[in-house]
mmCIF file of C-alpha atoms and ligand atoms in Angstrom:
data_model
loop_
_atom_site.group_PDB
_atom_site.id
_atom_site.type_symbol
_atom_site.label_atom_id
_atom_site.label_comp_id
_atom_site.label_asym_id
_atom_site.label_seq_id
_atom_site.Cartn_x
_atom_site.Cartn_y
_atom_site.Cartn_z
ATOM 1 C CA MET A 929 -8.118 76.526 -18.625
ATOM 2 C CA SER A 930 -6.571 79.824 -19.650
ATOM 3 C CA ILE A 931 -3.580 80.018 -21.975
ATOM 4 C CA ARG A 932 -0.947 82.443 -20.733
ATOM 5 C CA ASN A 933 1.999 81.967 -23.116
ATOM 6 C CA ALA A 934 2.440 83.356 -26.636
ATOM 7 C CA VAL A 935 5.263 83.198 -29.154
ATOM 8 C CA ILE A 936 5.875 85.947 -31.709
ATOM 9 C CA PRO A 937 8.351 84.870 -34.417
ATOM 10 C CA VAL A 938 10.213 87.961 -35.661
ATOM 11 C CA ALA A 939 13.381 86.421 -37.070
ATOM 12 C CA GLY A 940 12.593 86.938 -40.794
ATOM 13 C CA LEU A 941 14.988 89.122 -42.780
ATOM 14 C CA GLY A 942 12.324 91.341 -44.335
ATOM 15 C CA THR A 943 14.103 91.348 -47.700
ATOM 16 C CA ARG A 944 10.900 92.258 -49.547
ATOM 17 C CA LEU A 945 10.939 95.577 -47.666
ATOM 18 C CA LEU A 946 14.506 96.672 -48.442
ATOM 19 C CA PRO A 947 15.935 99.303 -48.070
ATOM 20 C CA ALA A 948 13.511 100.183 -45.224
ATOM 21 C CA THR A 949 14.544 97.012 -43.386
ATOM 22 C CA LYS A 950 18.305 97.241 -43.970
ATOM 23 C CA SER A 951 19.016 98.209 -40.352
ATOM 24 C CA GLN A 952 15.631 97.928 -38.640
ATOM 25 C CA PRO A 953 13.259 95.001 -38.237
ATOM 26 C CA LYS A 954 10.173 95.018 -40.453
ATOM 27 C CA GLU A 955 8.125 94.428 -37.291
ATOM 28 C CA MET A 956 9.248 97.874 -36.062
ATOM 29 C CA LEU A 957 8.048 99.749 -39.151
ATOM 30 C CA PRO A 958 5.321 102.176 -38.119
ATOM 31 C CA VAL A 959 1.695 101.761 -39.108
ATOM 32 C CA GLY A 960 0.084 105.050 -38.135
ATOM 33 C CA LYS A 961 1.580 106.004 -34.772
ATOM 34 C CA ARG A 962 2.793 102.604 -33.580
ATOM 35 C CA PRO A 963 5.282 99.994 -34.723
ATOM 36 C CA ILE A 964 3.586 96.913 -36.137
ATOM 37 C CA VAL A 965 4.663 94.604 -33.324
ATOM 38 C CA GLN A 966 3.005 96.816 -30.684
ATOM 39 C CA TYR A 967 -0.416 96.134 -32.241
ATOM 40 C CA ILE A 968 0.224 92.412 -31.903
ATOM 41 C CA VAL A 969 1.326 92.631 -28.271
ATOM 42 C CA GLU A 970 -1.744 94.735 -27.401
ATOM 43 C CA GLU A 971 -4.008 92.219 -29.131
ATOM 44 C CA LEU A 972 -2.464 89.354 -27.149
ATOM 45 C CA ASN A 973 -2.705 91.297 -23.902
ATOM 46 C CA LEU A 974 -6.452 91.766 -24.368
ATOM 47 C CA CYS A 975 -6.807 88.003 -24.874
ATOM 48 C CA GLY A 976 -5.266 87.244 -21.479
ATOM 49 C CA ILE A 977 -1.684 86.460 -22.514
ATOM 50 C CA GLU A 978 0.812 87.071 -19.703
ATOM 51 C CA ARG A 979 4.167 85.972 -21.148
ATOM 52 C CA ILE A 980 5.500 86.586 -24.647
ATOM 53 C CA LEU A 981 8.570 84.991 -26.186
ATOM 54 C CA PHE A 982 9.961 86.799 -29.221
ATOM 55 C CA VAL A 983 11.956 84.518 -31.493
ATOM 56 C CA THR A 984 14.391 87.061 -32.894
ATOM 57 C CA GLY A 985 17.412 87.096 -35.148
ATOM 58 C CA ARG A 986 20.269 89.373 -36.115
ATOM 59 C CA GLY A 987 19.411 93.091 -36.109
ATOM 60 C CA LYS A 988 16.226 92.789 -34.050
ATOM 61 C CA THR A 989 17.330 94.362 -30.760
ATOM 62 C CA SER A 990 15.169 97.482 -31.267
ATOM 63 C CA ILE A 991 12.163 95.236 -30.539
ATOM 64 C CA GLU A 992 13.608 94.571 -27.071
ATOM 65 C CA ASP A 993 14.260 98.296 -26.563
ATOM 66 C CA HIS A 994 10.691 99.130 -27.557
ATOM 67 C CA PHE A 995 9.163 96.960 -24.832
ATOM 68 C CA ASP A 996 11.716 97.872 -22.184
ATOM 69 C CA ASP A 997 11.102 100.562 -19.560
ATOM 70 C CA ASP A 998 13.018 103.744 -20.345
ATOM 71 C CA PRO A 999 13.421 105.739 -17.087
ATOM 72 C CA ASP A 1000 15.618 108.377 -18.776
ATOM 73 C CA LEU A 1001 12.955 109.132 -21.349
ATOM 74 C CA ILE A 1002 10.257 109.300 -18.677
ATOM 75 C CA ARG A 1003 12.381 111.643 -16.532
ATOM 76 C CA ASN A 1004 13.088 113.811 -19.565
ATOM 77 C CA LEU A 1005 9.387 114.084 -20.436
ATOM 78 C CA ARG A 1006 8.565 115.022 -16.823
ATOM 79 C CA GLU A 1007 11.363 117.588 -16.540
ATOM 80 C CA THR A 1008 10.461 119.268 -19.803
ATOM 81 C CA GLY A 1009 6.742 119.546 -19.043
ATOM 82 C CA LYS A 1010 5.662 116.947 -21.598
ATOM 83 C CA GLU A 1011 3.682 114.808 -19.153
ATOM 84 C CA ASP A 1012 0.898 114.364 -21.713
ATOM 85 C CA LEU A 1013 3.278 112.257 -23.834
ATOM 86 C CA LEU A 1014 3.632 109.739 -20.994
ATOM 87 C CA GLU A 1015 0.293 108.358 -22.097
ATOM 88 C CA GLU A 1016 1.944 107.268 -25.353
ATOM 89 C CA LEU A 1017 4.235 105.027 -23.284
ATOM 90 C CA GLN A 1018 1.378 103.381 -21.411
ATOM 91 C CA TYR A 1019 1.901 100.165 -23.412
ATOM 92 C CA GLU A 1020 5.180 99.644 -21.486
ATOM 93 C CA ARG A 1021 3.150 98.968 -18.348
ATOM 94 C CA ILE A 1022 0.564 96.454 -19.531
ATOM 95 C CA GLY A 1023 2.133 93.846 -17.273
ATOM 96 C CA ILE A 1024 3.383 91.359 -19.838
ATOM 97 C CA ASN A 1025 6.543 89.426 -19.111
ATOM 98 C CA TYR A 1026 8.789 89.553 -22.222
ATOM 99 C CA LEU A 1027 11.402 86.956 -23.117
ATOM 100 C CA TYR A 1028 13.688 86.766 -26.127
ATOM 101 C CA THR A 1029 15.512 83.988 -27.871
ATOM 102 C CA ARG A 1030 17.308 83.793 -31.202
ATOM 103 C CA GLN A 1031 16.774 81.608 -34.202
ATOM 104 C CA ARG A 1032 20.420 81.213 -35.145
ATOM 105 C CA ARG A 1033 19.870 80.247 -38.772
ATOM 106 C CA GLN A 1034 17.051 81.083 -41.174
ATOM 107 C CA ARG A 1035 15.433 77.667 -41.392
ATOM 108 C CA GLY A 1036 11.763 78.537 -41.687
ATOM 109 C CA LEU A 1037 8.783 79.271 -39.466
ATOM 110 C CA GLY A 1038 8.558 75.723 -38.077
ATOM 111 C CA ASP A 1039 12.179 75.906 -36.928
ATOM 112 C CA ALA A 1040 11.559 79.376 -35.401
ATOM 113 C CA VAL A 1041 8.619 78.046 -33.366
ATOM 114 C CA LEU A 1042 10.727 75.091 -32.233
ATOM 115 C CA CYS A 1043 12.981 77.643 -30.474
ATOM 116 C CA ALA A 1044 10.036 78.144 -28.059
ATOM 117 C CA GLU A 1045 10.030 74.552 -26.784
ATOM 118 C CA SER A 1046 11.435 75.170 -23.313
ATOM 119 C CA PHE A 1047 9.443 78.402 -22.960
ATOM 120 C CA ALA A 1048 6.132 76.625 -23.636
ATOM 121 C CA GLY A 1049 6.931 73.559 -21.524
ATOM 122 C CA THR A 1050 3.868 71.345 -21.128
ATOM 123 C CA GLU A 1051 1.252 74.087 -21.595
ATOM 124 C CA PRO A 1052 -0.704 74.979 -24.741
ATOM 125 C CA PHE A 1053 0.440 78.256 -26.292
ATOM 126 C CA VAL A 1054 -0.415 80.878 -28.900
ATOM 127 C CA VAL A 1055 1.664 81.746 -31.975
ATOM 128 C CA ALA A 1056 1.069 85.209 -33.497
ATOM 129 C CA LEU A 1057 3.083 86.166 -36.571
ATOM 130 C CA GLY A 1058 4.988 89.418 -36.112
ATOM 131 C CA ASP A 1059 4.062 90.922 -39.482
ATOM 132 C CA SER A 1060 0.261 90.601 -39.388
ATOM 133 C CA ILE A 1061 -2.112 93.056 -37.700
ATOM 134 C CA ILE A 1062 -5.700 91.857 -37.276
ATOM 135 C CA GLY A 1063 -8.398 94.518 -36.934
ATOM 136 C CA ARG A 1064 -8.042 98.281 -37.298
ATOM 137 C CA HIS A 1065 -7.810 100.629 -34.284
ATOM 138 C CA ARG A 1066 -9.549 98.004 -32.139
ATOM 139 C CA PRO A 1067 -7.571 94.837 -31.424
ATOM 140 C CA SER A 1068 -9.221 91.627 -32.584
ATOM 141 C CA ASP A 1069 -10.224 88.955 -30.066
ATOM 142 C CA ILE A 1070 -9.525 86.193 -32.575
ATOM 143 C CA VAL A 1071 -7.017 84.608 -30.188
ATOM 144 C CA ARG A 1072 -9.744 84.258 -27.549
ATOM 145 C CA ARG A 1073 -11.999 82.568 -30.132
ATOM 146 C CA LEU A 1074 -9.120 80.269 -31.142
ATOM 147 C CA ILE A 1075 -8.572 79.297 -27.506
ATOM 148 C CA ASP A 1076 -12.313 78.547 -27.117
ATOM 149 C CA ALA A 1077 -12.333 76.387 -30.278
ATOM 150 C CA PHE A 1078 -9.129 74.627 -29.189
ATOM 151 C CA GLU A 1079 -10.659 73.713 -25.838
ATOM 152 C CA THR A 1080 -14.193 72.905 -27.001
ATOM 153 C CA HIS A 1081 -12.964 70.530 -29.717
ATOM 154 C CA ASP A 1082 -10.132 69.067 -27.650
ATOM 155 C CA ALA A 1083 -7.877 69.974 -30.580
ATOM 156 C CA ALA A 1084 -4.104 69.772 -31.019
ATOM 157 C CA CYS A 1085 -4.182 73.026 -32.949
ATOM 158 C CA ALA A 1086 -6.597 75.853 -33.785
ATOM 159 C CA ILE A 1087 -5.852 78.125 -36.743
ATOM 160 C CA ALA A 1088 -7.351 81.482 -37.821
ATOM 161 C CA VAL A 1089 -8.167 81.556 -41.531
ATOM 162 C CA GLU A 1090 -9.230 84.286 -43.951
ATOM 163 C CA GLU A 1091 -10.775 84.092 -47.387
ATOM 164 C CA VAL A 1092 -8.398 85.222 -50.152
ATOM 165 C CA PRO A 1093 -8.809 85.424 -53.945
ATOM 166 C CA ARG A 1094 -7.942 82.114 -55.618
ATOM 167 C CA GLU A 1095 -5.013 83.661 -57.510
ATOM 168 C CA GLN A 1096 -3.369 84.597 -54.179
ATOM 169 C CA VAL A 1097 -3.445 81.179 -52.494
ATOM 170 C CA SER A 1098 0.161 80.469 -53.470
ATOM 171 C CA MET A 1099 1.276 83.123 -50.932
ATOM 172 C CA TYR A 1100 -0.275 81.262 -47.972
ATOM 173 C CA GLY A 1101 -0.876 78.038 -46.148
ATOM 174 C CA VAL A 1102 -4.329 76.869 -47.268
ATOM 175 C CA VAL A 1103 -6.765 74.628 -45.358
ATOM 176 C CA LYS A 1104 -9.476 72.184 -46.407
ATOM 177 C CA PRO A 1105 -12.570 72.794 -44.215
ATOM 178 C CA GLU A 1106 -14.931 69.897 -43.461
ATOM 179 C CA SER A 1107 -17.957 72.201 -43.125
ATOM 180 C CA ASP A 1108 -19.205 75.739 -43.869
ATOM 181 C CA THR A 1109 -19.419 76.708 -40.210
ATOM 182 C CA ASP A 1110 -17.448 79.547 -38.572
ATOM 183 C CA VAL A 1111 -15.518 76.983 -36.539
ATOM 184 C CA PHE A 1112 -14.711 73.816 -38.469
ATOM 185 C CA VAL A 1113 -12.592 70.708 -38.501
ATOM 186 C CA ILE A 1114 -9.669 70.812 -40.959
ATOM 187 C CA SER A 1115 -9.231 67.667 -43.022
ATOM 188 C CA ASP A 1116 -6.071 68.777 -44.833
ATOM 189 C CA LEU A 1117 -3.756 71.758 -45.243
ATOM 190 C CA VAL A 1118 -0.936 72.639 -47.603
ATOM 191 C CA GLU A 1119 1.700 75.376 -47.662
ATOM 192 C CA LYS A 1120 1.672 77.751 -50.641
ATOM 193 C CA PRO A 1121 -0.178 75.556 -53.182
ATOM 194 C CA ALA A 1122 -0.613 76.432 -56.853
ATOM 195 C CA PRO A 1123 -4.146 77.840 -57.354
ATOM 196 C CA ALA A 1124 -5.242 74.742 -59.290
ATOM 197 C CA GLU A 1125 -4.129 72.465 -56.459
ATOM 198 C CA ALA A 1126 -5.383 74.487 -53.481
ATOM 199 C CA PRO A 1127 -7.956 72.648 -51.346
ATOM 200 C CA SER A 1128 -9.954 75.923 -50.866
ATOM 201 C CA ASN A 1129 -9.308 79.649 -50.789
ATOM 202 C CA TRP A 1130 -9.212 79.819 -46.963
ATOM 203 C CA ALA A 1131 -5.708 80.967 -46.023
ATOM 204 C CA ILE A 1132 -3.863 80.604 -42.722
ATOM 205 C CA ALA A 1133 -3.980 84.079 -41.186
ATOM 206 C CA GLY A 1134 -1.033 84.213 -38.782
ATOM 207 C CA ARG A 1135 -2.708 83.283 -35.454
ATOM 208 C CA TYR A 1136 -2.557 79.761 -33.995
ATOM 209 C CA VAL A 1137 -3.076 77.890 -30.721
ATOM 210 C CA PHE A 1138 -1.025 74.732 -30.211
ATOM 211 C CA ALA A 1139 -0.778 71.841 -27.832
ATOM 212 C CA PRO A 1140 2.863 71.208 -26.832
ATOM 213 C CA GLY A 1141 2.816 68.063 -29.036
ATOM 214 C CA LEU A 1142 3.610 70.445 -31.892
ATOM 215 C CA PHE A 1143 7.294 70.372 -30.971
ATOM 216 C CA ASP A 1144 7.630 66.633 -31.633
ATOM 217 C CA ALA A 1145 5.783 67.109 -34.916
ATOM 218 C CA ILE A 1146 8.221 69.868 -35.962
ATOM 219 C CA LYS A 1147 11.192 67.628 -35.113
ATOM 220 C CA GLN A 1148 9.749 64.920 -37.349
ATOM 221 C CA THR A 1149 9.100 67.343 -40.232
ATOM 222 C CA GLY A 1150 11.696 67.497 -42.970
ATOM 223 C CA PHE A 1151 13.076 70.515 -44.819
ATOM 224 C CA ASP A 1152 11.143 71.655 -47.876
ATOM 225 C CA HIS A 1153 12.641 72.437 -51.304
ATOM 226 C CA ARG A 1154 13.787 75.845 -49.976
ATOM 227 C CA GLY A 1155 15.665 74.307 -47.057
ATOM 228 C CA GLU A 1156 13.017 75.425 -44.541
ATOM 229 C CA ILE A 1157 10.886 73.604 -41.986
ATOM 230 C CA GLN A 1158 7.335 74.778 -42.546
ATOM 231 C CA LEU A 1159 4.941 75.170 -39.627
ATOM 232 C CA THR A 1160 2.096 74.103 -41.942
ATOM 233 C CA ASP A 1161 3.902 70.808 -42.684
ATOM 234 C CA ALA A 1162 4.297 70.133 -38.949
ATOM 235 C CA ILE A 1163 0.554 70.748 -38.415
ATOM 236 C CA ARG A 1164 -0.141 68.356 -41.299
ATOM 237 C CA ARG A 1165 1.939 65.752 -39.514
ATOM 238 C CA MET A 1166 -0.158 66.148 -36.360
ATOM 239 C CA LEU A 1167 -3.214 65.645 -38.548
ATOM 240 C CA SER A 1168 -1.836 62.456 -40.057
ATOM 241 C CA ASP A 1169 -1.059 61.258 -36.504
ATOM 242 C CA GLY A 1170 -4.820 61.406 -35.883
ATOM 243 C CA ARG A 1171 -4.906 64.681 -33.928
ATOM 244 C CA ARG A 1172 -7.831 67.059 -34.409
ATOM 245 C CA ILE A 1173 -7.045 70.415 -36.063
ATOM 246 C CA VAL A 1174 -9.725 73.131 -36.161
ATOM 247 C CA GLY A 1175 -10.077 76.367 -38.122
ATOM 248 C CA VAL A 1176 -11.794 79.620 -37.097
ATOM 249 C CA ARG A 1177 -12.888 81.935 -39.902
ATOM 250 C CA LEU A 1178 -12.122 85.652 -39.737
ATOM 251 C CA PRO A 1179 -15.230 87.530 -40.909
ATOM 252 C CA PRO A 1180 -14.756 90.152 -43.686
ATOM 253 C CA THR A 1181 -15.209 92.853 -41.004
ATOM 254 C CA GLU A 1182 -12.083 91.618 -39.229
ATOM 255 C CA LYS A 1183 -9.425 92.299 -41.790
ATOM 256 C CA ARG A 1184 -5.855 91.029 -41.594
ATOM 257 C CA TYR A 1185 -3.143 93.495 -42.587
ATOM 258 C CA ASP A 1186 -0.021 91.781 -43.880
ATOM 259 C CA ILE A 1187 3.137 93.865 -43.798
ATOM 260 C CA GLY A 1188 5.246 91.491 -45.867
ATOM 261 C CA ASN A 1189 5.751 93.701 -48.943
ATOM 262 C CA PHE A 1190 5.528 97.367 -49.935
ATOM 263 C CA GLU A 1191 2.168 97.091 -51.653
ATOM 264 C CA SER A 1192 0.405 95.795 -48.548
ATOM 265 C CA TYR A 1193 2.519 97.941 -46.210
ATOM 266 C CA PHE A 1194 1.602 101.165 -48.052
ATOM 267 C CA GLU A 1195 -2.073 100.177 -48.152
ATOM 268 C CA THR A 1196 -2.058 99.388 -44.445
ATOM 269 C CA PHE A 1197 -0.274 102.582 -43.446
ATOM 270 C CA VAL A 1198 -2.592 104.722 -45.541
ATOM 271 C CA GLU A 1199 -5.718 103.012 -44.171
ATOM 272 C CA PHE A 1200 -4.626 103.399 -40.538
ATOM 273 C CA ALA A 1201 -3.452 107.007 -41.009
ATOM 274 C CA LEU A 1202 -6.599 108.079 -42.876
ATOM 275 C CA THR A 1203 -8.765 106.705 -40.069
ATOM 276 C CA ASP A 1204 -6.629 107.995 -37.200
ATOM 277 C CA PRO A 1205 -8.982 109.612 -34.656
ATOM 278 C CA VAL A 1206 -6.732 112.687 -34.263
ATOM 279 C CA TYR A 1207 -4.926 113.131 -37.570
ATOM 280 C CA GLY A 1208 -7.256 111.304 -39.984
ATOM 281 C CA GLU A 1209 -9.596 114.122 -40.890
ATOM 282 C CA LYS A 1210 -6.850 116.564 -41.875
ATOM 283 C CA LEU A 1211 -5.053 113.848 -43.781
ATOM 284 C CA ARG A 1212 -8.201 112.891 -45.697
ATOM 285 C CA GLN A 1213 -8.591 116.535 -46.681
ATOM 286 C CA HIS A 1214 -4.960 116.613 -47.823
ATOM 287 C CA VAL A 1215 -5.349 113.431 -49.847
ATOM 288 C CA ARG A 1216 -8.536 114.733 -51.484
ATOM 289 C CA GLU A 1217 -6.624 117.848 -52.551
ATOM 290 C CA LEU A 1218 -3.730 115.777 -53.859
ATOM 291 C CA LEU A 1219 -6.009 113.485 -55.844
ATOM 292 C CA GLY A 1220 -7.989 116.454 -57.154
ATOM 293 C CA GLU A 1221 -4.807 118.131 -58.341
ATOM 294 C CA ASN A 1222 -3.568 115.098 -60.200
ATOM 295 C CA SER A 1223 -6.769 113.876 -61.792
HETATM 296 C C1 LIG B 2058 3.497 82.195 -43.235
HETATM 297 C C2 LIG B 2058 2.924 80.774 -43.148
HETATM 298 C C3 LIG B 2058 1.691 80.650 -44.028
HETATM 299 C C4 LIG B 2058 0.671 81.726 -43.636
HETATM 300 C C5 LIG B 2058 1.328 83.125 -43.718
HETATM 301 C C6 LIG B 2058 0.380 84.197 -43.191
HETATM 302 O O1 LIG B 2058 4.020 82.400 -44.518
HETATM 303 O O2 LIG B 2058 3.921 79.836 -43.547
HETATM 304 O O3 LIG B 2058 1.118 79.375 -43.863
HETATM 305 O O4 LIG B 2058 -0.462 81.660 -44.490
HETATM 306 O O5 LIG B 2058 2.518 83.167 -42.919
HETATM 307 O O6 LIG B 2058 0.967 85.446 -43.310
HETATM 308 P P1 LIG B 2058 5.069 83.602 -44.870
HETATM 309 O O7 LIG B 2058 4.210 84.846 -45.017
HETATM 310 O O8 LIG B 2058 6.013 83.693 -43.714
HETATM 311 O O9 LIG B 2058 5.721 83.212 -46.153
#
C-alpha cells in the first residue's frame, strides 16, 4: 500500500533564531537558493507523497504564498524576457495538493500533529519536521525506507534515527534499539534525556510514519513539565499498549541538517552554498582568500 499523506508541523516560534524570525517563519529562511521548507516538500514528493498538510501558526502565511501559483510573477518574467527564471519556479508545479491548518496555542509537537487528525483519516501518514533537511543537494529517500519498514514489520510507527554525540542527547528524543541492524525494533524511547540516562545515542531525526492510532495515543498523553504534549511520549504510549515501533538508521553519508539555532543554521547555509553547482566554486575561492587574510 502506498502512503499519500504527509504532515509538516511548522507552528514553532523560532525564538532561537531571533531577530531573523521576528516577522518570517524559520522554515522560510534560505539555505543556499531555497527556503528550508522547499527541500522538505521536494523530498516528500520524490517519496510518492501527494497531499501535504502544514500545521501552521501565527506569522506563517509566507509558507502558503511560497507554494501558491503566482500568475503575476510568471507574466512579469515572460514579459521582461526572463523566461530562464521560470525554471526556478518549477517546484510550484510538482502536483502536490497543499492544505493548511493552525495550531492555535503552542502546546508541543504532539498537539501540533493532533491537528492533522481529520486530514489523515484512517490512513497511515508521514510526519516530516519543518526545520530539518536530510541529504545535501539530492533529496533523501529515507521516507520511502520508513514506509517499507512500517509495512514489513506491521508497525504502528517507524522513526528515522541518527547517531549523535552522547553530550548532545538532551536535545533530542532518544530510542533504545533491540538490535544493531539498520532497521530495528525499538524497545523504549525518551524525550530529551540527560546523557547519563539516555538509552543510547540514537536520536529521533525528524521523519516518522504513523498508523492513525497515533491520534488516540496523543489524546491519552499528558502535558510534560513545560506544558507541552510530546510526540515522543505519545509514541511511548503506543509502545506500552503493545504496538510495534521500528527505527531506521540514517547512515553517516545521509546527514540531517537541523535549522533550530544559529550555529547549525550557519553551518548548513555555508555547506550548501560552498557546494552549490553554480556558485560554489567562486565562493570557495572567496572563502579561501578570506581565511588566508585572517590567519
Ligand atoms: C523534536 C522532537 C525530538 C526530535 C527533534 C529532531 O524536538 O521532539 O524528539 O529528536 O525534534 O529535531 P525539538 O527540536 O522540536 O525540540
